[in-house]
mmCIF file of C-alpha atoms and ligand atoms in Angstrom:
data_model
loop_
_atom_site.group_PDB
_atom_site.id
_atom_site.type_symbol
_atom_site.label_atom_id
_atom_site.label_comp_id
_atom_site.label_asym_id
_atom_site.label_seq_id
_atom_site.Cartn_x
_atom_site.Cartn_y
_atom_site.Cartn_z
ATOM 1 C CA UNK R 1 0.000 0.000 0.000
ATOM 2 C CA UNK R 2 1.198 3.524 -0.719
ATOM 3 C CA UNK R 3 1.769 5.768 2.197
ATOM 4 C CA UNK R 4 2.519 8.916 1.661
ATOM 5 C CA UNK R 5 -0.504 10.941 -0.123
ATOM 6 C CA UNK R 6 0.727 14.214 -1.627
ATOM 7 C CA UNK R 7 -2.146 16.643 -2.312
ATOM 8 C CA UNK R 8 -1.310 18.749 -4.627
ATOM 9 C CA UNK R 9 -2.417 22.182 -5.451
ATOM 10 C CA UNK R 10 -1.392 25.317 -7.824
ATOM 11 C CA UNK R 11 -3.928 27.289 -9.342
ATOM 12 C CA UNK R 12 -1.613 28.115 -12.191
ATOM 13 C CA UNK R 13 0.558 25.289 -13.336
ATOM 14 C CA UNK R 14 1.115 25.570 -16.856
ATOM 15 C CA UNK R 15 3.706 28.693 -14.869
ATOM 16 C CA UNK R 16 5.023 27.030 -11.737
ATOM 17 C CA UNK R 17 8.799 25.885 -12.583
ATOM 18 C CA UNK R 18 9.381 25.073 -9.101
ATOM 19 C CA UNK R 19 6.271 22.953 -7.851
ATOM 20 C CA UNK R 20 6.430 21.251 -11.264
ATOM 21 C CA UNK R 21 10.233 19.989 -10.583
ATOM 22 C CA UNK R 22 8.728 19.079 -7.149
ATOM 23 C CA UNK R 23 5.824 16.915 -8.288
ATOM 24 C CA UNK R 24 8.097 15.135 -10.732
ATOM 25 C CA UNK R 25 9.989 13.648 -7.973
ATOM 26 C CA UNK R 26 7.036 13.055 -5.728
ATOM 27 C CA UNK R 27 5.951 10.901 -8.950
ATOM 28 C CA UNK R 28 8.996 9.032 -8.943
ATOM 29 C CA UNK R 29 9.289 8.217 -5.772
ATOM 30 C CA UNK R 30 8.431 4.898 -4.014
ATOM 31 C CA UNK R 31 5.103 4.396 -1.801
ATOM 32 C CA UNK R 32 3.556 7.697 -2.782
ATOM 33 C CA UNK R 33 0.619 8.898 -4.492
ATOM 34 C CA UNK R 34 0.316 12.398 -6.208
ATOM 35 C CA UNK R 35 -3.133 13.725 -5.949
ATOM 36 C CA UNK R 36 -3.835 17.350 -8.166
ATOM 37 C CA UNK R 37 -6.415 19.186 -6.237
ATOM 38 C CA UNK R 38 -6.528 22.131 -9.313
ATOM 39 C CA UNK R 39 -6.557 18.615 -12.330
ATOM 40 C CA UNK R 40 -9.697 16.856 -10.550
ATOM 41 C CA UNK R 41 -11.677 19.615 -9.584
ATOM 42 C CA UNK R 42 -10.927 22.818 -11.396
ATOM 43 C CA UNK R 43 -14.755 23.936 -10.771
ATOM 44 C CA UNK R 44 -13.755 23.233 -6.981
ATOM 45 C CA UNK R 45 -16.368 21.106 -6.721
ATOM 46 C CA UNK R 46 -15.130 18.258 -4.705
ATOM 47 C CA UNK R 47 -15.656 14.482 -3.809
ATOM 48 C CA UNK R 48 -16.064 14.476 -0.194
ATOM 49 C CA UNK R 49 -16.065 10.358 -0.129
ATOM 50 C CA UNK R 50 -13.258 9.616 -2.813
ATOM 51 C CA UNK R 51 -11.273 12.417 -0.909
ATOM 52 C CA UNK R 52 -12.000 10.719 2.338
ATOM 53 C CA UNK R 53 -10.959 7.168 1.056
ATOM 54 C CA UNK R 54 -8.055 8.542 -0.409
ATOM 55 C CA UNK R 55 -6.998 9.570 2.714
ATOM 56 C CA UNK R 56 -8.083 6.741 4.834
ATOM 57 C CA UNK R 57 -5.472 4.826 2.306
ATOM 58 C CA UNK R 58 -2.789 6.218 3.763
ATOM 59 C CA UNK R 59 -0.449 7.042 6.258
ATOM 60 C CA UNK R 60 0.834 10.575 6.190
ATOM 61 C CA UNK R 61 -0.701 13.321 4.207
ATOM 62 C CA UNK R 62 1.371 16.024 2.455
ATOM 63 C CA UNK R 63 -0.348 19.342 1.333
ATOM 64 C CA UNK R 64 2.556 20.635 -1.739
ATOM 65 C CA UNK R 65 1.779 23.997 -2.702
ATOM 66 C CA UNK R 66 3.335 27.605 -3.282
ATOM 67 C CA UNK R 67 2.840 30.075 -0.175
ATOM 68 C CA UNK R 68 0.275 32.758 -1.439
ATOM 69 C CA UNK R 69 -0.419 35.278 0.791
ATOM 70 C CA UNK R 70 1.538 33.575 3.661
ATOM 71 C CA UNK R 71 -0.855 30.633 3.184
ATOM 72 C CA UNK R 72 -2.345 28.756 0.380
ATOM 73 C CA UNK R 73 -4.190 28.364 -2.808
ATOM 74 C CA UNK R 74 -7.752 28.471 -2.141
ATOM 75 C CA UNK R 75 -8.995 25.371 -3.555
ATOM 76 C CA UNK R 76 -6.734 24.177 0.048
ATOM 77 C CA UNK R 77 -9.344 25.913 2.103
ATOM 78 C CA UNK R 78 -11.772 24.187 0.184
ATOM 79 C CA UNK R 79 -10.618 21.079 0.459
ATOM 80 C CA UNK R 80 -9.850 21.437 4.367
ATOM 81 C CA UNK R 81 -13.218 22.949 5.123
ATOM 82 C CA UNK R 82 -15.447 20.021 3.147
ATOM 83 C CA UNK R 83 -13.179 16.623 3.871
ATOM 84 C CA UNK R 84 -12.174 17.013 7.323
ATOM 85 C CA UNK R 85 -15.921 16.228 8.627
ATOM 86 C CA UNK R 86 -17.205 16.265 12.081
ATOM 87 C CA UNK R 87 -17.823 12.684 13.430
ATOM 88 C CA UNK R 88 -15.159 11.678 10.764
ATOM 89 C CA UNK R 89 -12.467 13.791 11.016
ATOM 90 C CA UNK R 90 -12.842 15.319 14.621
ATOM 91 C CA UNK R 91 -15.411 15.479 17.349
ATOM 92 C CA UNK R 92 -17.432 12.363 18.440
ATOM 93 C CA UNK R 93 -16.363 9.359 16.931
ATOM 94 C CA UNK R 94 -14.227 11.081 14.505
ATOM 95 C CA UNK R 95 -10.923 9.376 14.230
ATOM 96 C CA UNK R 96 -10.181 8.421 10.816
ATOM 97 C CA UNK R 97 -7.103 10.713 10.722
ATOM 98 C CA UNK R 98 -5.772 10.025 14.261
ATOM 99 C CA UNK R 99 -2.242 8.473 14.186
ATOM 100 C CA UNK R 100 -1.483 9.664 10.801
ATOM 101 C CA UNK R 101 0.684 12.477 9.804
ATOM 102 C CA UNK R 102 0.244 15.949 8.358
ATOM 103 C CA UNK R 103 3.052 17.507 6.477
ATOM 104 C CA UNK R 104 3.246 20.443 4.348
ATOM 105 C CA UNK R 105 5.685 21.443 0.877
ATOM 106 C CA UNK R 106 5.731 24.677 0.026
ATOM 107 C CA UNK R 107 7.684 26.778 -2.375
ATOM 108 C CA UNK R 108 7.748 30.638 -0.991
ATOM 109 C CA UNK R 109 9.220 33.919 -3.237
ATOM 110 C CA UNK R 110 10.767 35.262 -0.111
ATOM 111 C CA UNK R 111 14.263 34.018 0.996
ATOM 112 C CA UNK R 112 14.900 32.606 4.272
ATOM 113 C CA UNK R 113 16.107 35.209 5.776
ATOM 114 C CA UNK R 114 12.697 37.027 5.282
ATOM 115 C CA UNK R 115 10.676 34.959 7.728
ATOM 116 C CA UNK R 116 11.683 35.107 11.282
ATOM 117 C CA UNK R 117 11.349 38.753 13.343
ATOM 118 C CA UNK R 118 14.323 40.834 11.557
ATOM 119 C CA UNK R 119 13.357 39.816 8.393
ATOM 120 C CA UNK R 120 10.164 41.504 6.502
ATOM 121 C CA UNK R 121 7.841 38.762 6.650
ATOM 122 C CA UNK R 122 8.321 38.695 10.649
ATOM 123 C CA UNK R 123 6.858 35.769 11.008
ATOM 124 C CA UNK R 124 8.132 32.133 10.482
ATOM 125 C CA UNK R 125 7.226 29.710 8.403
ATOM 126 C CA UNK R 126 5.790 27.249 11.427
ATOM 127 C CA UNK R 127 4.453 30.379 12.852
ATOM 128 C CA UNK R 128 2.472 31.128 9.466
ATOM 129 C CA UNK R 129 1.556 27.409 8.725
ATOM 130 C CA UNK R 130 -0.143 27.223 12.521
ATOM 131 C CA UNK R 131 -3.802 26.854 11.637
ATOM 132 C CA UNK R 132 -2.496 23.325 9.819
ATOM 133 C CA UNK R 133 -0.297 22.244 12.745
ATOM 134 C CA UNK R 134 -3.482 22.651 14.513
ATOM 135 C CA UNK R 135 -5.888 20.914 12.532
ATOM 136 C CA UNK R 136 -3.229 18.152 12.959
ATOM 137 C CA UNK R 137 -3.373 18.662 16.692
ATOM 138 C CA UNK R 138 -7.212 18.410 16.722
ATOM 139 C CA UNK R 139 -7.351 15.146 14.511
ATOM 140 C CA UNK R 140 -4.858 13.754 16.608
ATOM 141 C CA UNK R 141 -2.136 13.590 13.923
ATOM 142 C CA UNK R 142 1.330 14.655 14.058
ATOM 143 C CA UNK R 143 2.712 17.330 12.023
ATOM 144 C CA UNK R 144 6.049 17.240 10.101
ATOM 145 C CA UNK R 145 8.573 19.576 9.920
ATOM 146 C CA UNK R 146 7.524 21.515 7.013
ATOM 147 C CA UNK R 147 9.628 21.419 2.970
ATOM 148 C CA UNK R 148 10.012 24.686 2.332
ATOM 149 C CA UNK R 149 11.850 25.710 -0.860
ATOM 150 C CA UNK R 150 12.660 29.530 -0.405
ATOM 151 C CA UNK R 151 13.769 32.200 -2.811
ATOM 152 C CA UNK R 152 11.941 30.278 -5.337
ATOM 153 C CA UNK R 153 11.212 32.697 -8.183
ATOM 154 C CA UNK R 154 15.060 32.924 -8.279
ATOM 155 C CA UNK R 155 16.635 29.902 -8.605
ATOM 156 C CA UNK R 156 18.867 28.311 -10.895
ATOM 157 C CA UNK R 157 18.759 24.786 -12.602
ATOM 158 C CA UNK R 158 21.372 23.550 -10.320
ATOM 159 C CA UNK R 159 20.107 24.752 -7.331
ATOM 160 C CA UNK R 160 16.102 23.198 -8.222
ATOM 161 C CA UNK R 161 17.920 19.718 -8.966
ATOM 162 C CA UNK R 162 19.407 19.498 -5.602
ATOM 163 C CA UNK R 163 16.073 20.880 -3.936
ATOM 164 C CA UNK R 164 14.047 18.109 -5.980
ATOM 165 C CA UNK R 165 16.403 15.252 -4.346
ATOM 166 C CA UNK R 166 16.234 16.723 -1.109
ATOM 167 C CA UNK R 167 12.734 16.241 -1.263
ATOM 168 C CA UNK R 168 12.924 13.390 -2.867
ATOM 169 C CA UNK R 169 14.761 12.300 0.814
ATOM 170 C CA UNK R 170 12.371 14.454 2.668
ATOM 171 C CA UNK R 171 9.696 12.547 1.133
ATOM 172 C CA UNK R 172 11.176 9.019 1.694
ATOM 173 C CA UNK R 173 11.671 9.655 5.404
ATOM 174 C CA UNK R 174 8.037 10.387 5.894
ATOM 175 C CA UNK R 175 7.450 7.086 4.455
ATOM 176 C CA UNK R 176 10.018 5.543 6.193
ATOM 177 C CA UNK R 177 8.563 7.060 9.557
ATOM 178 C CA UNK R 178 11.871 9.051 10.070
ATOM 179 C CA UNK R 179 11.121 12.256 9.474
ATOM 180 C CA UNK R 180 11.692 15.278 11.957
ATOM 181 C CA UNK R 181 8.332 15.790 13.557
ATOM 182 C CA UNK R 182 7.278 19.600 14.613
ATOM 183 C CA UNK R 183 4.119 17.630 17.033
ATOM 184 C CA UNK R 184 4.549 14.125 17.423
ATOM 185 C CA UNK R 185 0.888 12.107 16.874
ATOM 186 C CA UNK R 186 -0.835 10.873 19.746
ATOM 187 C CA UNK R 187 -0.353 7.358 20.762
HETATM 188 C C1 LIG S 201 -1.068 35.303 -5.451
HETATM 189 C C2 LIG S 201 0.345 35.088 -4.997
HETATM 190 C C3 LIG S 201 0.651 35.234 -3.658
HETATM 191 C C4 LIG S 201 1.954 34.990 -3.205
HETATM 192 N N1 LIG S 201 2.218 35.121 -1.871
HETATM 193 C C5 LIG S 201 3.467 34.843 -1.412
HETATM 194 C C6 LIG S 201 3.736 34.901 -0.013
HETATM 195 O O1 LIG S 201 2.866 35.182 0.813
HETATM 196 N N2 LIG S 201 4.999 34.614 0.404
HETATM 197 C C7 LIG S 201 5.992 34.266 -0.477
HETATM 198 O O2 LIG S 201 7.130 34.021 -0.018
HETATM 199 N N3 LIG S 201 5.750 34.185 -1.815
HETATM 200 C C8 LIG S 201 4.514 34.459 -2.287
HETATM 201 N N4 LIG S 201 4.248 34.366 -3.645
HETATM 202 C C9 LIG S 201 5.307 33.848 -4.544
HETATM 203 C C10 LIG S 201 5.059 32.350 -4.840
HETATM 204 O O3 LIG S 201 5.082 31.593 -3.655
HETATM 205 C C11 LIG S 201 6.084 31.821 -5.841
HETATM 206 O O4 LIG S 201 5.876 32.513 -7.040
HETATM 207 C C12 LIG S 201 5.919 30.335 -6.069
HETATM 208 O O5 LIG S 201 6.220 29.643 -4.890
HETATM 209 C C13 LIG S 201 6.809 29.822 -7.193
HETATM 210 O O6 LIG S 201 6.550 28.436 -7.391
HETATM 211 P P1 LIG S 201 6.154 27.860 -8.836
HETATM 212 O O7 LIG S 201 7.360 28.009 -9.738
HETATM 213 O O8 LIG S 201 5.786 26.434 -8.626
HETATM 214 O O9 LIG S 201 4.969 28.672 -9.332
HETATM 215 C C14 LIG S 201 2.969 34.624 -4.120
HETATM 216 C C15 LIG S 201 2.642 34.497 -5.487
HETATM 217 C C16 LIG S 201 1.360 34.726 -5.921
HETATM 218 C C17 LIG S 201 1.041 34.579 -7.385
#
């Protein structure tokens, strides 16, 4: 069974260089299943059950998007707002999510540098990704440390290939149960 389920989402992708190099190696990459949120359901009208089995299929769930507006793409939201159910996802009897893990890819313009309390985006990247480390927390599933590709309107062949096989690893350890966790899952 394939474990790691990447949900993928970019609004524009005939542009994205970046998220394009990314989902190539998510492809290629043993025990995981690429899922195009923007592909299935570009009127955003979505499959509540097929998303639900989908995710009941597997072990750790990675949201792979680029950061818009220190968040992401909207069909996301959607997605988040109609799947994770009460009495399925959370609440009474809702615990077809607990144990699993929650992870998140993103690809961000701003460098680094840019996001921590010097830097002009203040924030960090955990800080801004905090309502998902907190869905995770109330579905009682752990939340990886997130993939974040920075600078990424700016960078250079070389540097993409050696970002694509360090996600490549970053995507293997997930699968492998070895990656860094930011919240460990309940046991
Ligand atoms: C609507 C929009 C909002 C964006 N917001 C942010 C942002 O909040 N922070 C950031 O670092 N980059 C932001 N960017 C830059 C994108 O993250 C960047 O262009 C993207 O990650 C590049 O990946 P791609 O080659 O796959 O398209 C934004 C871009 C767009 C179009």
């Amino acid at each position: 069974m394939p474990k790691v389920l990447v949900v993928f989402a970019h609004p524009a992708f005939h542009r994205s260089r970046v998220n394009r190099a990314l989902l190539a190696t998510a492809k290629a990459t043993a025990g995981v299943t690429v899922h195009d949120l923007y592909e299935t359901y570009p009127d955003f009208l979505i499959d509540v059950r097929d998303e639900q089995k989908l995710l009941e299929e597997h072990e750790a769930v990675v949201i792979q998007h680029p950061f818009f507006w220190y968040s992401s793409p909207a069909l996301v939201k959607e997605w988040l707002d109609l799947v994770l159910e009460y009495r399925w996802a959370y609440g009474e009897g809702g615990d077809k999510l607990r144990g699993k893990i929650l992870a998140q890819a993103i690809s961000a313009g701003g460098p680094e540098d840019a996001y921590r309390r010097e830097g002009s985006n203040f924030f960090t990247v955990r800080e801004l990704l905090a309502p998902y480390e907190q869905t995770a927390r109330l579905c009682g599933m752990g939340y990886a440390e997130a993939f974040a590709v920075h600078g990424a309107n700016h960078i250079d062949s070389a540097e993409l290939t050696g970002w694509t096989q360090r996600y490549g690893d970053w995507l293997s350890a997930l699968r492998d149960g070895s990656a860094p966790l930011w919240l460990a899952a309940p046991h």
